[in-house]
Amino acid sequence: MSDFSVRPLRSDEDRAATDLFRRALHVKEMTDEEWSAAAGSFQPDRGLGAFDPELIGTVRSFDSEVTLPGGGTMPLAAVSLVGVRADRTRRGVLTALMRAQFEDFAARGIPSAMLHASEGAIYGRFGYGIAARGKSIEIDRNRARFRPEVPAGGQISLLGLESTIEQWPSLFDALPRTRPGMIARSPNLWPGYVREVRRATTPTATAVHRGTDGTDGFVTYTVERAHFGAPTVMKVQSFHYANPDAFAGLWRHLLSVDLVDRITAEKRPLDEPVELLFTDPRHATVQKVQDEGWLRLVDVAAMLDARTYRGEPIVIEVIDPLLEHNSGRYRLSEDGAARTTDPADLELHADTLSMVYLGGWRPSDLATAGRVRTTTETALERADLLFGTRVNPWCGTFF
Ligand SMILES: CC(C)(COP(=O)(O)OP(=O)(O)OC[C@H]1O[C@@H](n2cnc3c(N)ncnc32)[C@H](O)[C@@H]1OP(=O)(O)O)[C@@H](O)C(=O)NCCC(=O)NCCS
């Protein structure tokens, strides 16, 4: 029996909800000035609150769309601002908020949701799985040299802070979202990014790449000048490109900036070949690999049918105790996906399905970890091929 209730937040409750979330993450509440700069950050009617009768927990989302294997897109809810007041945790508040949010997504016909998790143990129970991972890399700028065959790149123009702020949305929107898992950026996202760069103690610069067909990439970065002999580090904040020329040209620019010892870039796509640009690939080292996007298939039938597959058909049995309508068997083939009563070749829970859906994990690896059950070896081979994608999934947008 719960002693709290969940309902949509009114817009005049957004500030209290934001403060609650920030306190849950040990971040100071917003000043009046920060709050007025945050105007436009919230999509109306997408916040939920738990009340007892005070506000004790919150969750939000904004509308987006996600790129799927095969290049199609589907509507997606990008979930953010998840927090429960520290004196009300571990009594089911988040669980109630998640349930209410899924009901809301289903009612609005949103078949998928994505989030970035503060901790890895929170969201699996709600059917979210690590669909995309990212690697953090560090480049020894003083030693790294480009291999001779690396494209020369096109023309670079440097934008200062104000031009960056002005041009960011159009720069991002103009580039193709080539990887499964990439999402559309809602206008509600940009005020938060602007607040961050205005607040930063080091200047933010954006290098824009122009190739033969016009603007085809950009990278945003800051440089932290070191003191007392420590290395000066350039931090790449966002890096998007449409083709190999822009990829190489932008890296050439980053390495050409003076007074920098190391360049770091976090949560890059796992298969992005940065180290292969250099004569000695060890001058670009992977510091860590972490989850980059957690996906939830809210409508499994619709999502399974929306992506493409290669190879021989299989039947999968999906187990989804939280969203029972998803549970059941689905036949996957090059023609798409459909519910079936045929016997299943393999069985997996909703969170595990999320992990294989964008091609980020092979079903056979998940079987090794006990996450996929099958009685036949060939089912795993077929599943690996069916779910496999040409490039690794990546969200590429922080929210
Ligand atoms: C994470 C958070 C939202 C969870 O809220 P909550 O109301 O305590 O969650 P619930 O009570 O509904 O927990 C449901 C289950 O998840 C488990 N769980 C919740 N948070 C967990 C965590 N951080 N680590 C491990 N397990 C967790 C609970 O133990 C519970 O397990 P049970 O069903 O076996 O009893 C809350 O602890 C919080 O606000 N943390 C700080 C801010 C934060 O990390 N927000 C997430 C941003 S992405």
CSV table of C-alpha atoms and ligand atoms in Angstrom, one decimal:
chain,number,residue,atom,x,y,z
A,1,MET,CA,0.0,0.0,0.0
A,2,SER,CA,1.6,3.3,-1.1
A,3,ASP,CA,1.3,6.5,0.9
A,4,PHE,CA,2.0,8.8,-2.1
A,5,SER,CA,0.4,9.5,-5.4
A,6,VAL,CA,1.7,10.3,-8.9
A,7,ARG,CA,0.3,12.9,-11.2
A,8,PRO,CA,1.5,15.2,-14.1
A,9,LEU,CA,3.5,18.2,-12.9
A,10,ARG,CA,2.0,21.7,-13.5
A,11,SER,CA,4.3,24.1,-15.2
A,12,ASP,CA,4.5,26.2,-11.9
A,13,GLU,CA,6.0,23.0,-10.3
A,14,ASP,CA,8.8,22.7,-12.7
A,15,ARG,CA,11.3,24.6,-10.6
A,16,ALA,CA,10.6,22.6,-7.5
A,17,ALA,CA,11.0,19.4,-9.5
A,18,THR,CA,14.2,20.6,-11.0
A,19,ASP,CA,15.6,21.6,-7.6
A,20,LEU,CA,14.6,18.2,-6.2
A,21,PHE,CA,16.4,16.4,-9.0
A,22,ARG,CA,19.5,18.6,-8.5
A,23,ARG,CA,19.6,17.9,-4.8
A,24,ALA,CA,19.2,14.2,-5.5
A,25,LEU,CA,22.4,14.5,-7.6
A,26,HIS,CA,24.1,16.7,-5.0
A,27,VAL,CA,24.0,19.7,-7.2
A,28,LYS,CA,23.1,23.2,-5.9
A,29,GLU,CA,19.7,24.5,-6.7
A,30,MET,CA,19.4,27.0,-9.5
A,31,THR,CA,19.7,30.8,-8.8
A,32,ASP,CA,16.9,33.0,-10.1
A,33,GLU,CA,19.2,34.0,-12.9
A,34,GLU,CA,19.9,30.4,-13.9
A,35,TRP,CA,16.2,29.6,-13.6
A,36,SER,CA,15.2,32.4,-16.0
A,37,ALA,CA,17.9,31.2,-18.4
A,38,ALA,CA,16.4,27.7,-18.2
A,39,ALA,CA,13.2,28.9,-19.7
A,40,GLY,CA,12.4,26.7,-22.7
A,41,SER,CA,14.2,23.7,-21.2
A,42,PHE,CA,11.0,21.9,-20.4
A,43,GLN,CA,8.6,20.4,-22.9
A,44,PRO,CA,5.1,21.1,-21.4
A,45,ASP,CA,3.1,18.1,-20.1
A,46,ARG,CA,6.1,15.8,-20.0
A,47,GLY,CA,6.9,16.0,-16.2
A,48,LEU,CA,5.5,13.7,-13.5
A,49,GLY,CA,5.7,14.2,-9.8
A,50,ALA,CA,5.2,11.9,-6.8
A,51,PHE,CA,3.5,13.7,-3.8
A,52,ASP,CA,2.9,12.7,-0.2
A,53,PRO,CA,1.5,15.5,-0.2
A,54,GLU,CA,4.9,17.3,-0.7
A,55,LEU,CA,6.8,16.7,-3.9
A,56,ILE,CA,9.1,13.7,-3.2
A,57,GLY,CA,10.1,12.4,-6.6
A,58,THR,CA,10.1,13.4,-10.3
A,59,VAL,CA,10.7,12.2,-13.8
A,60,ARG,CA,10.5,14.1,-17.2
A,61,SER,CA,10.9,13.4,-20.9
A,62,PHE,CA,11.0,15.2,-24.2
A,63,ASP,CA,9.8,14.0,-27.5
A,64,SER,CA,12.4,12.8,-30.0
A,65,GLU,CA,13.0,10.2,-32.6
A,66,VAL,CA,15.6,7.5,-32.8
A,67,THR,CA,17.5,6.1,-35.8
A,68,LEU,CA,17.1,2.4,-36.2
A,69,PRO,CA,19.2,-0.3,-37.9
A,70,GLY,CA,18.4,0.0,-41.5
A,71,GLY,CA,18.1,3.8,-41.4
A,72,GLY,CA,14.4,4.2,-40.4
A,73,THR,CA,13.3,6.2,-37.4
A,74,MET,CA,10.7,5.8,-34.7
A,75,PRO,CA,9.3,8.2,-32.1
A,76,LEU,CA,11.3,8.1,-28.8
A,77,ALA,CA,10.8,9.6,-25.4
A,78,ALA,CA,14.1,10.9,-24.0
A,79,VAL,CA,13.8,10.5,-20.3
A,80,SER,CA,15.6,12.8,-17.9
A,81,LEU,CA,15.5,14.6,-14.5
A,82,VAL,CA,14.9,11.4,-12.6
A,83,GLY,CA,15.1,11.9,-8.8
A,84,VAL,CA,13.6,10.9,-5.5
A,85,ARG,CA,14.0,12.9,-2.3
A,86,ALA,CA,16.8,11.3,-0.2
A,87,ASP,CA,14.4,10.8,2.7
A,88,ARG,CA,11.9,9.0,0.5
A,89,THR,CA,14.1,6.5,-1.4
A,90,ARG,CA,13.7,2.7,-1.5
A,91,ARG,CA,9.9,2.7,-1.0
A,92,GLY,CA,8.8,2.4,-4.6
A,93,VAL,CA,8.6,6.0,-5.6
A,94,LEU,CA,10.7,5.6,-8.8
A,95,THR,CA,8.9,2.4,-9.6
A,96,ALA,CA,5.5,4.2,-9.5
A,97,LEU,CA,6.9,7.1,-11.6
A,98,MET,CA,8.3,4.7,-14.2
A,99,ARG,CA,5.0,2.8,-14.4
A,100,ALA,CA,3.1,6.1,-14.8
A,101,GLN,CA,5.5,7.3,-17.4
A,102,PHE,CA,5.3,4.1,-19.5
A,103,GLU,CA,1.5,4.3,-19.4
A,104,ASP,CA,1.8,7.9,-20.6
A,105,PHE,CA,4.1,6.9,-23.5
A,106,ALA,CA,1.8,4.1,-24.5
A,107,ALA,CA,-1.2,6.4,-24.4
A,108,ARG,CA,0.6,8.8,-26.7
A,109,GLY,CA,1.8,6.1,-29.0
A,110,ILE,CA,5.5,6.5,-28.2
A,111,PRO,CA,7.1,3.0,-28.7
A,112,SER,CA,10.5,3.6,-27.3
A,113,ALA,CA,12.4,5.5,-24.5
A,114,MET,CA,16.0,6.2,-23.8
A,115,LEU,CA,17.9,7.6,-20.9
A,116,HIS,CA,21.5,8.1,-19.5
A,117,ALA,CA,21.9,6.4,-16.2
A,118,SER,CA,23.6,7.9,-13.1
A,119,GLU,CA,24.2,4.3,-11.9
A,120,GLY,CA,24.1,1.0,-13.7
A,121,ALA,CA,21.9,-0.9,-11.3
A,122,ILE,CA,18.8,1.3,-11.4
A,123,TYR,CA,17.0,0.8,-14.8
A,124,GLY,CA,17.4,-2.8,-15.8
A,125,ARG,CA,14.4,-3.8,-13.6
A,126,PHE,CA,12.3,-1.4,-15.6
A,127,GLY,CA,13.2,-3.0,-18.9
A,128,TYR,CA,15.9,-0.6,-20.0
A,129,GLY,CA,19.1,-2.1,-21.3
A,130,ILE,CA,22.5,-0.8,-22.3
A,131,ALA,CA,21.8,-0.4,-26.0
A,132,ALA,CA,24.9,1.8,-26.8
A,133,ARG,CA,28.3,2.0,-25.2
A,134,GLY,CA,31.0,4.7,-25.6
A,135,LYS,CA,34.7,4.8,-25.2
A,136,SER,CA,36.7,7.6,-23.6
A,137,ILE,CA,40.0,8.2,-25.4
A,138,GLU,CA,43.1,10.2,-24.7
A,139,ILE,CA,45.5,11.4,-27.3
A,140,ASP,CA,49.1,12.3,-26.7
A,141,ARG,CA,49.1,15.3,-28.8
A,142,ASN,CA,52.9,15.9,-28.6
A,143,ARG,CA,53.7,12.5,-30.1
A,144,ALA,CA,50.7,11.6,-32.3
A,145,ARG,CA,51.5,12.0,-36.0
A,146,PHE,CA,49.0,11.4,-38.9
A,147,ARG,CA,49.5,8.5,-41.2
A,148,PRO,CA,50.2,9.6,-44.8
A,149,GLU,CA,46.9,8.2,-46.2
A,150,VAL,CA,44.7,10.1,-43.8
A,151,PRO,CA,42.6,12.6,-45.7
A,152,ALA,CA,43.8,16.2,-45.6
A,153,GLY,CA,40.3,17.5,-44.8
A,154,GLY,CA,38.7,20.6,-46.0
A,155,GLN,CA,38.4,24.1,-44.7
A,156,ILE,CA,38.1,24.8,-40.9
A,157,SER,CA,36.3,27.9,-39.5
A,158,LEU,CA,36.5,28.6,-35.8
A,159,LEU,CA,33.5,29.9,-34.0
A,160,GLY,CA,33.7,31.7,-30.7
A,161,LEU,CA,31.2,31.3,-27.9
A,162,GLU,CA,28.3,33.5,-29.2
A,163,SER,CA,28.5,32.1,-32.7
A,164,THR,CA,28.7,28.6,-31.3
A,165,ILE,CA,25.5,29.2,-29.3
A,166,GLU,CA,23.8,30.7,-32.3
A,167,GLN,CA,24.8,28.0,-34.8
A,168,TRP,CA,24.8,24.8,-32.8
A,169,PRO,CA,21.2,23.7,-33.5
A,170,SER,CA,21.5,24.2,-37.2
A,171,LEU,CA,24.9,22.6,-37.4
A,172,PHE,CA,23.6,19.5,-35.6
A,173,ASP,CA,20.3,19.3,-37.5
A,174,ALA,CA,22.1,19.5,-40.9
A,175,LEU,CA,24.2,16.4,-40.3
A,176,PRO,CA,22.8,12.9,-41.0
A,177,ARG,CA,22.2,10.8,-38.0
A,178,THR,CA,24.0,7.8,-39.4
A,179,ARG,CA,24.3,5.5,-36.4
A,180,PRO,CA,21.5,3.4,-34.9
A,181,GLY,CA,20.6,5.0,-31.6
A,182,MET,CA,21.2,8.6,-32.6
A,183,ILE,CA,18.3,10.9,-31.6
A,184,ALA,CA,16.8,14.1,-32.8
A,185,ARG,CA,17.6,17.1,-30.6
A,186,SER,CA,14.5,18.8,-29.2
A,187,PRO,CA,14.6,22.6,-29.0
A,188,ASN,CA,14.2,22.1,-25.3
A,189,LEU,CA,17.8,20.7,-25.0
A,190,TRP,CA,19.7,23.7,-26.2
A,191,PRO,CA,19.0,26.1,-23.3
A,192,GLY,CA,20.8,23.6,-21.0
A,193,TYR,CA,23.8,23.4,-23.2
A,194,VAL,CA,24.0,27.2,-23.5
A,195,ARG,CA,23.8,27.5,-19.7
A,196,GLU,CA,26.7,25.0,-19.3
A,197,VAL,CA,29.0,26.8,-21.8
A,198,ARG,CA,28.2,30.3,-20.4
A,199,ARG,CA,28.9,29.0,-16.9
A,200,ALA,CA,32.2,27.2,-17.8
A,201,THR,CA,35.4,28.8,-16.6
A,202,THR,CA,37.2,28.0,-19.8
A,203,PRO,CA,36.2,29.2,-23.3
A,204,THR,CA,34.2,27.0,-25.6
A,205,ALA,CA,35.3,26.9,-29.3
A,206,THR,CA,33.6,25.2,-32.2
A,207,ALA,CA,35.5,24.2,-35.3
A,208,VAL,CA,33.3,23.8,-38.4
A,209,HIS,CA,34.5,21.7,-41.3
A,210,ARG,CA,33.6,22.5,-44.9
A,211,GLY,CA,34.1,19.8,-47.6
A,212,THR,CA,33.4,19.9,-51.3
A,213,ASP,CA,29.6,19.7,-50.6
A,214,GLY,CA,29.5,22.4,-47.9
A,215,THR,CA,29.4,22.1,-44.1
A,216,ASP,CA,29.8,18.4,-43.1
A,217,GLY,CA,31.1,18.3,-39.5
A,218,PHE,CA,31.8,20.2,-36.3
A,219,VAL,CA,33.7,19.7,-33.1
A,220,THR,CA,33.2,21.7,-29.9
A,221,TYR,CA,36.0,21.8,-27.3
A,222,THR,CA,37.5,23.6,-24.3
A,223,VAL,CA,41.1,23.8,-23.2
A,224,GLU,CA,42.1,23.8,-19.5
A,225,ARG,CA,45.5,25.5,-19.1
A,226,ALA,CA,47.5,23.5,-16.5
A,227,HIS,CA,49.6,24.9,-13.7
A,228,PHE,CA,52.8,23.6,-12.0
A,229,GLY,CA,54.0,21.4,-14.9
A,230,ALA,CA,50.8,19.4,-15.3
A,231,PRO,CA,49.7,18.7,-18.9
A,232,THR,CA,47.3,21.1,-20.6
A,233,VAL,CA,44.2,19.1,-21.6
A,234,MET,CA,41.8,19.8,-24.5
A,235,LYS,CA,38.4,18.3,-23.8
A,236,VAL,CA,36.3,17.5,-26.8
A,237,GLN,CA,32.6,18.1,-25.9
A,238,SER,CA,30.8,17.1,-29.1
A,239,PHE,CA,32.0,15.8,-32.4
A,240,HIS,CA,29.7,15.1,-35.3
A,241,TYR,CA,30.6,14.5,-39.0
A,242,ALA,CA,29.1,13.2,-42.2
A,243,ASN,CA,32.0,11.6,-43.9
A,244,PRO,CA,35.7,10.5,-43.4
A,245,ASP,CA,37.0,13.8,-44.8
A,246,ALA,CA,35.3,15.7,-42.1
A,247,PHE,CA,36.3,13.2,-39.4
A,248,ALA,CA,40.0,13.5,-40.4
A,249,GLY,CA,39.9,17.2,-41.0
A,250,LEU,CA,38.4,17.9,-37.6
A,251,TRP,CA,41.0,15.7,-35.9
A,252,ARG,CA,43.7,17.5,-37.8
A,253,HIS,CA,42.4,20.8,-36.5
A,254,LEU,CA,42.3,19.5,-32.9
A,255,LEU,CA,45.9,18.3,-33.1
A,256,SER,CA,47.0,21.6,-34.6
A,257,VAL,CA,45.9,23.8,-31.7
A,258,ASP,CA,48.9,25.1,-29.8
A,259,LEU,CA,49.6,24.8,-26.1
A,260,VAL,CA,47.9,21.5,-25.7
A,261,ASP,CA,49.5,18.3,-24.4
A,262,ARG,CA,46.6,15.9,-24.3
A,263,ILE,CA,43.2,15.6,-26.0
A,264,THR,CA,40.4,13.8,-24.4
A,265,ALA,CA,37.1,12.8,-25.8
A,266,GLU,CA,34.4,10.9,-23.8
A,267,LYS,CA,31.8,8.4,-24.9
A,268,ARG,CA,32.8,8.1,-28.5
A,269,PRO,CA,31.3,5.3,-30.7
A,270,LEU,CA,33.1,2.0,-29.9
A,271,ASP,CA,34.1,1.4,-33.5
A,272,GLU,CA,35.3,5.0,-34.3
A,273,PRO,CA,38.8,4.4,-35.6
A,274,VAL,CA,40.6,7.5,-34.0
A,275,GLU,CA,43.8,5.5,-33.2
A,276,LEU,CA,44.1,4.4,-36.8
A,277,LEU,CA,44.7,8.0,-37.8
A,278,PHE,CA,48.1,7.9,-36.2
A,279,THR,CA,51.5,6.3,-37.2
A,280,ASP,CA,51.6,4.8,-33.7
A,281,PRO,CA,48.0,3.8,-32.7
A,282,ARG,CA,49.2,3.7,-29.0
A,283,HIS,CA,49.3,7.5,-29.0
A,284,ALA,CA,45.5,7.3,-28.7
A,285,THR,CA,44.5,5.2,-25.7
A,286,VAL,CA,41.1,4.0,-24.6
A,287,GLN,CA,40.7,5.1,-21.0
A,288,LYS,CA,37.4,3.4,-20.3
A,289,VAL,CA,34.3,2.0,-22.0
A,290,GLN,CA,30.9,2.8,-20.4
A,291,ASP,CA,27.2,2.7,-21.1
A,292,GLU,CA,26.2,5.6,-23.4
A,293,GLY,CA,22.5,5.0,-23.9
A,294,TRP,CA,19.8,2.9,-22.2
A,295,LEU,CA,16.9,1.9,-24.4
A,296,ARG,CA,13.4,0.6,-23.5
A,297,LEU,CA,11.2,-0.9,-26.1
A,298,VAL,CA,7.8,0.3,-24.9
A,299,ASP,CA,6.0,-1.3,-27.8
A,300,VAL,CA,8.1,-4.4,-28.7
A,301,ALA,CA,6.0,-5.5,-31.7
A,302,ALA,CA,6.2,-2.1,-33.3
A,303,MET,CA,9.9,-1.6,-32.6
A,304,LEU,CA,10.9,-5.1,-33.8
A,305,ASP,CA,9.0,-4.6,-37.0
A,306,ALA,CA,10.5,-1.1,-37.6
A,307,ARG,CA,14.2,-2.2,-37.9
A,308,THR,CA,15.8,-4.3,-40.6
A,309,TYR,CA,17.3,-7.8,-40.4
A,310,ARG,CA,19.7,-10.0,-42.3
A,311,GLY,CA,19.8,-13.8,-42.6
A,312,GLU,CA,17.7,-16.8,-41.7
A,313,PRO,CA,14.5,-16.3,-39.5
A,314,ILE,CA,14.3,-17.0,-35.8
A,315,VAL,CA,11.5,-17.0,-33.3
A,316,ILE,CA,12.3,-15.2,-30.0
A,317,GLU,CA,10.3,-15.3,-26.8
A,318,VAL,CA,10.3,-12.0,-25.0
A,319,ILE,CA,9.6,-11.9,-21.2
A,320,ASP,CA,8.4,-8.5,-20.0
A,321,PRO,CA,6.7,-8.6,-16.5
A,322,LEU,CA,6.4,-4.8,-16.3
A,323,LEU,CA,4.7,-4.3,-19.7
A,324,GLU,CA,2.9,-7.6,-20.0
A,325,HIS,CA,1.5,-6.8,-23.5
A,326,ASN,CA,5.0,-7.2,-24.8
A,327,SER,CA,5.5,-10.7,-23.6
A,328,GLY,CA,5.2,-13.4,-26.2
A,329,ARG,CA,6.8,-14.8,-29.3
A,330,TYR,CA,8.0,-12.9,-32.4
A,331,ARG,CA,9.2,-14.2,-35.7
A,332,LEU,CA,12.1,-12.1,-37.1
A,333,SER,CA,13.2,-12.3,-40.7
A,334,GLU,CA,14.3,-10.2,-43.6
A,335,ASP,CA,10.6,-9.4,-44.1
A,336,GLY,CA,10.2,-7.9,-40.7
A,337,ALA,CA,8.8,-9.0,-37.4
A,338,ALA,CA,5.4,-10.5,-36.5
A,339,ARG,CA,3.8,-12.2,-33.5
A,340,THR,CA,3.7,-16.0,-33.8
A,341,THR,CA,2.7,-19.1,-31.9
A,342,ASP,CA,5.6,-21.1,-33.3
A,343,PRO,CA,8.1,-22.5,-30.8
A,344,ALA,CA,10.8,-20.1,-29.7
A,345,ASP,CA,14.5,-20.6,-30.7
A,346,LEU,CA,15.7,-18.4,-27.9
A,347,GLU,CA,14.3,-16.5,-24.9
A,348,LEU,CA,15.3,-13.2,-23.4
A,349,HIS,CA,13.9,-10.5,-21.0
A,350,ALA,CA,12.9,-7.0,-22.2
A,351,ASP,CA,16.1,-5.4,-20.9
A,352,THR,CA,18.2,-7.9,-22.8
A,353,LEU,CA,16.2,-7.3,-26.0
A,354,SER,CA,17.0,-3.6,-25.6
A,355,MET,CA,20.7,-4.5,-25.6
A,356,VAL,CA,20.6,-6.4,-28.9
A,357,TYR,CA,18.0,-4.3,-30.6
A,358,LEU,CA,20.4,-1.6,-31.9
A,359,GLY,CA,23.2,-4.1,-32.6
A,360,GLY,CA,25.3,-3.1,-29.6
A,361,TRP,CA,25.7,-6.6,-28.3
A,362,ARG,CA,25.7,-10.0,-29.9
A,363,PRO,CA,23.0,-12.4,-28.7
A,364,SER,CA,25.7,-15.1,-28.4
A,365,ASP,CA,27.8,-12.9,-26.0
A,366,LEU,CA,24.7,-12.3,-23.9
A,367,ALA,CA,24.0,-16.1,-23.9
A,368,THR,CA,27.6,-16.5,-22.5
A,369,ALA,CA,26.6,-14.2,-19.7
A,370,GLY,CA,23.3,-16.1,-19.1
A,371,ARG,CA,21.1,-13.3,-20.4
A,372,VAL,CA,19.9,-15.2,-23.5
A,373,ARG,CA,18.6,-18.8,-23.2
A,374,THR,CA,18.6,-21.2,-26.1
A,375,THR,CA,18.8,-24.9,-26.7
A,376,THR,CA,20.4,-24.7,-30.2
A,377,GLU,CA,23.8,-23.3,-31.2
A,378,THR,CA,22.5,-22.4,-34.7
A,379,ALA,CA,19.8,-20.1,-33.2
A,380,LEU,CA,22.6,-18.0,-31.7
A,381,GLU,CA,24.4,-17.8,-35.0
A,382,ARG,CA,21.2,-16.8,-36.8
A,383,ALA,CA,20.4,-14.3,-34.0
A,384,ASP,CA,23.9,-12.7,-34.2
A,385,LEU,CA,23.5,-12.2,-37.9
A,386,LEU,CA,19.9,-11.0,-37.7
A,387,PHE,CA,20.5,-8.3,-35.1
A,388,GLY,CA,24.0,-7.4,-36.3
A,389,THR,CA,24.5,-3.9,-37.7
A,390,ARG,CA,27.1,-2.4,-40.0
A,391,VAL,CA,28.2,0.3,-37.5
A,392,ASN,CA,28.0,0.3,-33.7
A,393,PRO,CA,25.1,2.1,-32.1
A,394,TRP,CA,25.6,5.5,-30.4
A,395,CYS,CA,23.3,8.1,-29.0
A,396,GLY,CA,25.7,11.0,-29.2
A,397,THR,CA,23.4,13.4,-27.4
A,398,PHE,CA,23.5,14.1,-23.7
A,399,PHE,CA,20.2,14.9,-21.9
B,1,LIG,C1,17.8,6.3,-8.2
B,1,LIG,C2,16.5,6.7,-7.5
B,1,LIG,C3,15.7,7.6,-8.4
B,1,LIG,C4,15.7,5.5,-7.1
B,1,LIG,O1,14.5,5.9,-6.5
B,1,LIG,P1,13.7,5.0,-5.4
B,1,LIG,O2,12.4,5.6,-5.2
B,1,LIG,O3,14.6,4.7,-4.3
B,1,LIG,O4,13.5,3.6,-6.2
B,1,LIG,P2,12.5,2.5,-5.8
B,1,LIG,O5,12.2,2.5,-4.4
B,1,LIG,O6,11.3,2.5,-6.7
B,1,LIG,O7,13.4,1.2,-6.2
B,1,LIG,C5,13.0,0.1,-6.9
B,1,LIG,C6,14.1,-1.0,-6.8
B,1,LIG,O8,15.3,-0.5,-7.4
B,1,LIG,C7,16.3,-0.6,-6.4
B,1,LIG,N1,17.2,0.6,-6.6
B,1,LIG,C8,16.8,1.9,-6.6
B,1,LIG,N2,17.8,2.7,-6.8
B,1,LIG,C9,18.9,1.9,-6.8
B,1,LIG,C10,20.3,2.2,-6.9
B,1,LIG,N3,20.7,3.4,-7.0
B,1,LIG,N4,21.1,1.2,-6.9
B,1,LIG,C11,20.7,-0.1,-6.8
B,1,LIG,N5,19.4,-0.4,-6.7
B,1,LIG,C12,18.5,0.6,-6.7
B,1,LIG,C13,15.6,-0.6,-5.1
B,1,LIG,O9,16.4,-1.2,-4.1
B,1,LIG,C14,14.4,-1.4,-5.4
B,1,LIG,O10,14.7,-2.7,-5.4
B,1,LIG,P3,13.6,-3.8,-5.0
B,1,LIG,O11,12.4,-3.7,-5.9
B,1,LIG,O12,14.3,-5.1,-5.1
B,1,LIG,O13,13.3,-3.5,-3.5
B,1,LIG,C15,16.9,7.5,-6.2
B,1,LIG,O14,17.6,6.7,-5.4
B,1,LIG,C16,17.6,8.8,-6.5
B,1,LIG,O15,17.0,9.9,-6.7
B,1,LIG,N6,19.0,8.8,-6.5
B,1,LIG,C17,19.8,9.9,-6.7
B,1,LIG,C18,19.6,10.6,-8.1
B,1,LIG,C19,19.8,9.7,-9.2
B,1,LIG,O16,20.7,8.9,-9.3
B,1,LIG,N7,18.9,9.8,-10.2
B,1,LIG,C20,18.9,9.0,-11.4
B,1,LIG,C21,19.4,9.9,-12.5
B,1,LIG,S1,19.6,9.0,-14.0
